[in-house]
């Protein structure tokens, strides 16, 4: 049976490119595999796919009875329907270990680096498989995206080294110019609904029994979001109303290197508890905060205990 390689819900560039690359590598190792995705690519990911001539993976919503490789997550909350009836053959990730369990031994590659694609670059090297030029371009962009062009505190030396090597394979001479071009595409809000924007990069977490949603929009200049901020607030208020304790939306300015966090919560005091800063009205500015995974989720997890 062909194994399905798939990333998390509301897929980002890392989830999509990781699925494409691990499927390619597995096929070359003699393991029949196919990339899938839990949703359509975002404008940023579309830009990357088009730039390097890659095809968007097929959208799959139910994986019951399938053989699976998970990429860029290992949390059941991020998994597709039917995951309990699927057989997990492997995990490639760079997040904290989640709550997925298996009945058989599996292949796990999970490293504390800035992007799953950095791990995948090393997997190709380990198995002695040449990285195709177009996949190298995709991997490179995913690393630039996840590490916010090396500015995120999640970025490691391994990510920078991987980008350097991948740029040579992909024939990219100016990595930072390509990154800026990609983040400009990511920053565009025209034509997107408020729901699209909130869920473009959104994750639910279980924090001490409370359902907490945290979304993030990364832009090259926060003023781009001025005209949609009220609409975004209305939308997260609606999302909170679906049975969540809190919904937070990080509006990250990648040049100023900080985030304005929009807040809707049953207990707004958790924000001050988590960050030591009192919200002004509906939001708070968090200087230096760029990573949900490293600077936001752990703080809230402590505050909710
Ligand atoms: Mg991701
Ligand atoms: Mg990632
Ligand atoms: Mg991200």
Coordinates of C-alpha atoms and ligand atoms in Angstrom, one line a residue:
X1 CA 0.0 0.0 0.0
X2 CA 1.3 3.5 -0.9
X3 CA 2.0 5.5 2.3
X4 CA 0.6 9.0 2.6
X5 CA 3.0 11.7 3.7
X6 CA 1.1 14.6 5.3
X7 CA 1.7 17.7 7.4
X8 CA -0.5 19.4 9.9
X9 CA -3.9 21.1 9.7
X10 CA -4.0 24.5 8.0
X11 CA -0.8 23.5 6.2
X12 CA 2.1 26.0 6.0
X13 CA 5.0 25.9 3.5
X14 CA 7.0 23.5 5.7
X15 CA 4.1 21.1 5.9
X16 CA 3.5 21.0 2.2
X17 CA 7.2 21.0 1.1
X18 CA 8.1 18.4 3.7
X19 CA 5.3 16.1 2.4
X20 CA 6.6 16.5 -1.2
X21 CA 10.2 15.9 -0.2
X22 CA 9.7 12.9 2.2
X23 CA 7.4 11.2 -0.4
X24 CA 10.2 11.7 -3.0
X25 CA 12.9 10.4 -0.7
X26 CA 10.8 7.4 0.3
X27 CA 10.1 6.5 -3.3
X28 CA 13.8 6.6 -4.0
X29 CA 14.4 4.4 -0.9
X30 CA 11.9 1.9 -2.3
X31 CA 9.1 2.8 0.0
X32 CA 6.0 3.6 -2.1
X33 CA 4.8 7.0 -0.9
X34 CA 2.6 10.0 -2.0
X35 CA 2.4 13.5 -0.7
X36 CA -0.9 14.7 0.7
X37 CA -2.1 17.8 2.5
X38 CA -4.9 18.7 4.9
X39 CA -5.9 21.8 2.9
X40 CA -5.1 24.0 0.0
X41 CA -1.7 25.8 -0.1
X42 CA -1.6 29.4 1.3
X43 CA -0.5 32.3 -1.1
X44 CA 3.0 32.0 0.3
X45 CA 3.2 28.2 -0.5
X46 CA 1.6 28.7 -3.9
X47 CA 4.4 31.2 -4.7
X48 CA 7.0 28.7 -3.7
X49 CA 5.4 25.8 -5.7
X50 CA 5.1 28.0 -8.8
X51 CA 8.6 29.4 -8.4
X52 CA 10.2 25.9 -8.4
X53 CA 7.7 24.1 -10.6
X54 CA 6.3 21.8 -7.9
X55 CA 2.7 20.5 -7.7
X56 CA 0.5 21.0 -4.7
X57 CA -0.3 17.7 -2.9
X58 CA -3.8 16.3 -3.1
X59 CA -6.1 17.3 -0.3
X60 CA -6.9 14.3 1.9
X61 CA -9.4 14.7 4.8
X62 CA -9.8 11.1 6.1
X63 CA -6.9 8.8 6.6
X64 CA -8.6 5.8 8.2
X65 CA -7.0 2.5 7.1
X66 CA -4.0 4.3 5.5
X67 CA -0.3 4.0 6.1
X68 CA 1.1 7.4 7.1
X69 CA 4.2 9.5 7.5
X70 CA 3.6 12.6 9.6
X71 CA 5.7 15.7 8.8
X72 CA 5.9 18.9 10.8
X73 CA 3.7 17.7 13.7
X74 CA 3.0 14.8 16.1
X75 CA 0.0 16.2 17.9
X76 CA -3.4 14.4 17.5
X77 CA -5.0 17.9 17.6
X78 CA -3.2 18.7 14.4
X79 CA -4.0 15.3 12.7
X80 CA -6.7 14.5 10.1
X81 CA -9.8 12.5 10.7
X82 CA -9.2 8.8 11.0
X83 CA -5.7 9.0 12.4
X84 CA -6.7 6.5 15.1
X85 CA -7.4 3.9 12.3
X86 CA -4.2 4.7 10.4
X87 CA -0.8 3.0 10.7
X88 CA 2.0 5.5 11.4
X89 CA 5.3 4.5 9.8
X90 CA 7.3 7.5 10.5
X91 CA 7.5 11.1 11.9
X92 CA 9.7 13.9 10.7
X93 CA 9.3 17.0 12.8
X94 CA 10.9 19.9 14.7
X95 CA 8.2 20.6 17.4
X96 CA 7.9 19.2 20.9
X97 CA 6.9 15.6 20.8
X98 CA 3.1 15.3 20.7
X99 CA 0.7 12.6 21.8
X100 CA 0.7 10.3 18.7
X101 CA 1.4 6.7 19.6
X102 CA 1.9 3.6 17.4
X103 CA 1.5 -0.1 17.6
X104 CA 4.6 -0.9 15.5
X105 CA 8.1 0.4 15.5
X106 CA 8.5 3.5 13.4
X107 CA 11.2 5.8 11.9
X108 CA 11.4 9.1 13.8
X109 CA 13.5 12.0 12.8
X110 CA 12.7 14.9 15.1
X111 CA 15.3 17.6 15.8
X112 CA 15.2 20.9 17.7
X113 CA 15.9 23.0 14.6
X114 CA 13.9 25.8 12.9
X115 CA 12.2 23.8 10.2
X116 CA 11.3 20.2 9.3
X117 CA 12.9 20.7 5.9
X118 CA 16.3 21.1 7.7
X119 CA 15.9 17.6 9.0
X120 CA 14.9 16.4 5.6
X121 CA 18.0 17.8 4.0
X122 CA 20.0 15.6 6.4
X123 CA 17.8 12.6 5.6
X124 CA 18.6 12.9 1.9
X125 CA 22.3 13.0 2.9
X126 CA 22.0 10.1 5.3
X127 CA 20.4 7.8 2.6
X128 CA 22.8 9.0 -0.1
X129 CA 19.9 10.3 -2.3
X130 CA 20.5 13.4 -4.5
X131 CA 18.1 16.2 -3.8
X132 CA 16.3 17.2 -7.0
X133 CA 16.8 20.9 -7.9
X134 CA 13.2 21.9 -7.6
X135 CA 12.7 20.2 -4.3
X136 CA 15.9 21.9 -3.0
X137 CA 14.3 25.2 -3.9
X138 CA 11.2 24.3 -2.0
X139 CA 13.1 23.1 1.1
X140 CA 15.1 26.3 1.1
X141 CA 12.0 28.5 1.0
X142 CA 10.3 26.5 3.8
X143 CA 13.4 27.0 6.0
X144 CA 13.4 30.8 5.3
X145 CA 9.7 30.9 6.1
X146 CA 9.8 28.9 9.3
X147 CA 12.8 30.7 10.6
X148 CA 11.6 34.1 9.4
X149 CA 14.7 34.5 7.3
X150 CA 16.9 33.4 10.3
X151 CA 15.5 36.0 12.7
X152 CA 13.3 33.6 14.7
X153 CA 14.8 32.4 18.0
X154 CA 14.0 28.9 16.7
X155 CA 16.7 29.3 14.0
X156 CA 19.8 27.2 14.5
X157 CA 23.2 26.9 12.8
X158 CA 21.9 23.7 11.1
X159 CA 19.1 25.7 9.4
X160 CA 21.6 28.2 8.0
X161 CA 23.9 25.5 6.8
X162 CA 21.1 23.6 5.1
X163 CA 20.0 26.8 3.3
X164 CA 23.5 27.4 2.1
X165 CA 23.8 23.9 0.7
X166 CA 20.3 23.9 -0.8
X167 CA 20.8 27.3 -2.5
X168 CA 23.7 25.8 -4.4
X169 CA 21.6 22.8 -5.5
X170 CA 18.7 25.0 -6.4
X171 CA 20.8 27.6 -8.2
X172 CA 19.6 30.5 -6.0
X173 CA 22.2 33.2 -5.8
X174 CA 20.5 35.7 -3.5
X175 CA 18.7 33.8 -0.7
X176 CA 17.6 36.9 1.2
X177 CA 16.1 38.5 -1.9
X178 CA 14.1 35.4 -2.5
X179 CA 13.0 35.4 1.2
X180 CA 11.9 39.0 1.0
X181 CA 9.9 38.3 -2.2
X182 CA 8.2 35.4 -0.4
X183 CA 7.4 37.4 2.7
X184 CA 5.9 40.2 0.6
X185 CA 3.6 37.6 -1.0
X186 CA 2.8 36.3 2.5
X187 CA 2.0 39.9 3.8
X188 CA -0.7 40.5 1.2
X189 CA -4.2 40.6 2.6
X190 CA -6.2 41.8 -0.4
X191 CA -9.0 39.5 -1.5
X192 CA -8.7 37.2 1.6
X193 CA -11.6 36.9 4.0
X194 CA -11.1 37.5 7.7
X195 CA -11.7 33.7 8.2
X196 CA -8.9 32.9 5.7
X197 CA -6.5 35.3 7.4
X198 CA -7.2 34.0 11.0
X199 CA -6.9 30.3 9.9
X200 CA -4.0 30.8 7.5
X201 CA -1.6 29.8 10.3
X202 CA -3.7 28.7 13.2
X203 CA -3.4 26.0 15.8
X204 CA -5.6 24.8 18.7
X205 CA -3.9 23.7 21.9
X206 CA -5.2 21.9 25.1
X207 CA -3.8 24.0 28.0
X208 CA -4.6 22.3 31.3
X209 CA -8.1 21.3 30.0
X210 CA -8.8 24.6 28.2
X211 CA -9.1 24.8 24.5
X212 CA -6.9 27.7 23.3
X213 CA -6.4 28.9 19.7
X214 CA -3.4 30.7 18.6
X215 CA -3.0 32.2 15.1
X216 CA -0.2 34.1 13.5
X217 CA 0.1 36.5 10.6
X218 CA 3.7 37.5 9.6
X219 CA 4.0 40.7 7.6
X220 CA 6.9 42.9 6.5
X221 CA 5.1 45.9 8.0
X222 CA 2.3 45.9 10.6
X223 CA 0.6 48.9 8.9
X224 CA -0.5 46.5 6.1
X225 CA -2.9 45.1 8.7
X226 CA -4.4 48.4 9.9
X227 CA -7.5 48.2 7.7
X228 CA -8.2 44.6 8.6
X229 CA -7.5 44.6 12.4
X230 CA -11.1 45.3 13.5
X231 CA -12.3 42.5 11.2
X232 CA -9.7 40.1 12.5
X233 CA -10.8 40.9 16.1
X234 CA -14.4 40.2 15.2
X235 CA -13.4 36.9 13.6
X236 CA -11.4 35.7 16.6
X237 CA -14.3 36.6 18.8
X238 CA -16.5 34.4 16.7
X239 CA -13.9 31.6 16.8
X240 CA -13.7 31.8 20.6
X241 CA -17.5 31.6 20.7
X242 CA -17.2 28.0 19.3
X243 CA -16.2 26.7 22.7
X244 CA -12.7 28.0 23.3
X245 CA -11.4 29.5 26.5
X246 CA -9.2 32.0 24.5
X247 CA -8.1 32.9 21.0
X248 CA -5.0 34.9 20.5
X249 CA -3.8 36.2 17.1
X250 CA -0.2 37.3 16.7
X251 CA 0.4 40.0 14.2
X252 CA 4.1 39.7 13.7
X253 CA 6.2 42.5 12.2
X254 CA 9.2 40.7 10.8
X255 CA 11.2 43.8 10.3
X256 CA 10.5 45.4 13.8
X257 CA 10.9 41.9 15.2
X258 CA 7.9 41.8 17.5
X259 CA 4.2 40.9 17.6
X260 CA 1.0 42.7 18.4
X261 CA -1.2 40.1 20.0
X262 CA -5.0 40.4 19.7
X263 CA -6.7 38.9 22.7
X264 CA -10.2 37.3 23.3
X265 CA -10.3 35.3 26.5
X266 CA -12.4 34.2 29.4
X267 CA -9.5 35.3 31.6
X268 CA -7.4 38.0 30.0
X269 CA -5.2 38.0 33.1
X270 CA -3.4 34.9 31.6
X271 CA -1.8 37.3 29.2
X272 CA -0.1 39.4 31.9
X273 CA 0.8 36.1 33.7
X274 CA 2.4 34.7 30.6
X275 CA 4.3 37.8 29.4
X276 CA 4.5 40.2 32.4
X277 CA 2.8 42.9 30.3
X278 CA -0.6 44.3 30.8
X279 CA -2.8 44.4 27.7
X280 CA -4.0 47.8 26.5
X281 CA -7.6 47.2 25.5
X282 CA -7.9 44.3 23.1
X283 CA -4.2 43.8 22.4
X284 CA -0.6 43.9 23.7
X285 CA 2.7 44.6 21.9
X286 CA 5.3 41.9 22.6
X287 CA 8.7 43.1 21.7
X288 CA 11.0 40.5 20.3
X289 CA 8.3 37.8 20.1
X290 CA 8.3 36.1 16.7
X291 CA 7.9 32.4 17.4
X292 CA 4.6 30.9 18.6
X293 CA 6.3 27.6 19.3
X294 CA 9.2 28.9 21.3
X295 CA 8.0 32.2 22.8
X296 CA 4.2 32.0 23.1
X297 CA 3.0 28.4 23.6
X298 CA 5.3 27.6 26.5
X299 CA 4.5 30.9 28.3
X300 CA 0.8 30.3 28.0
X301 CA 1.2 26.6 29.1
X302 CA 2.8 27.9 32.3
X303 CA 0.2 30.6 32.8
X304 CA -2.7 28.1 32.4
X305 CA -1.2 25.7 35.1
Ligands
LIG1 MG1 4.3 24.1 10.3
LIG2 MG1 7.6 23.7 10.6
LIG3 MG1 5.5 29.4 11.2

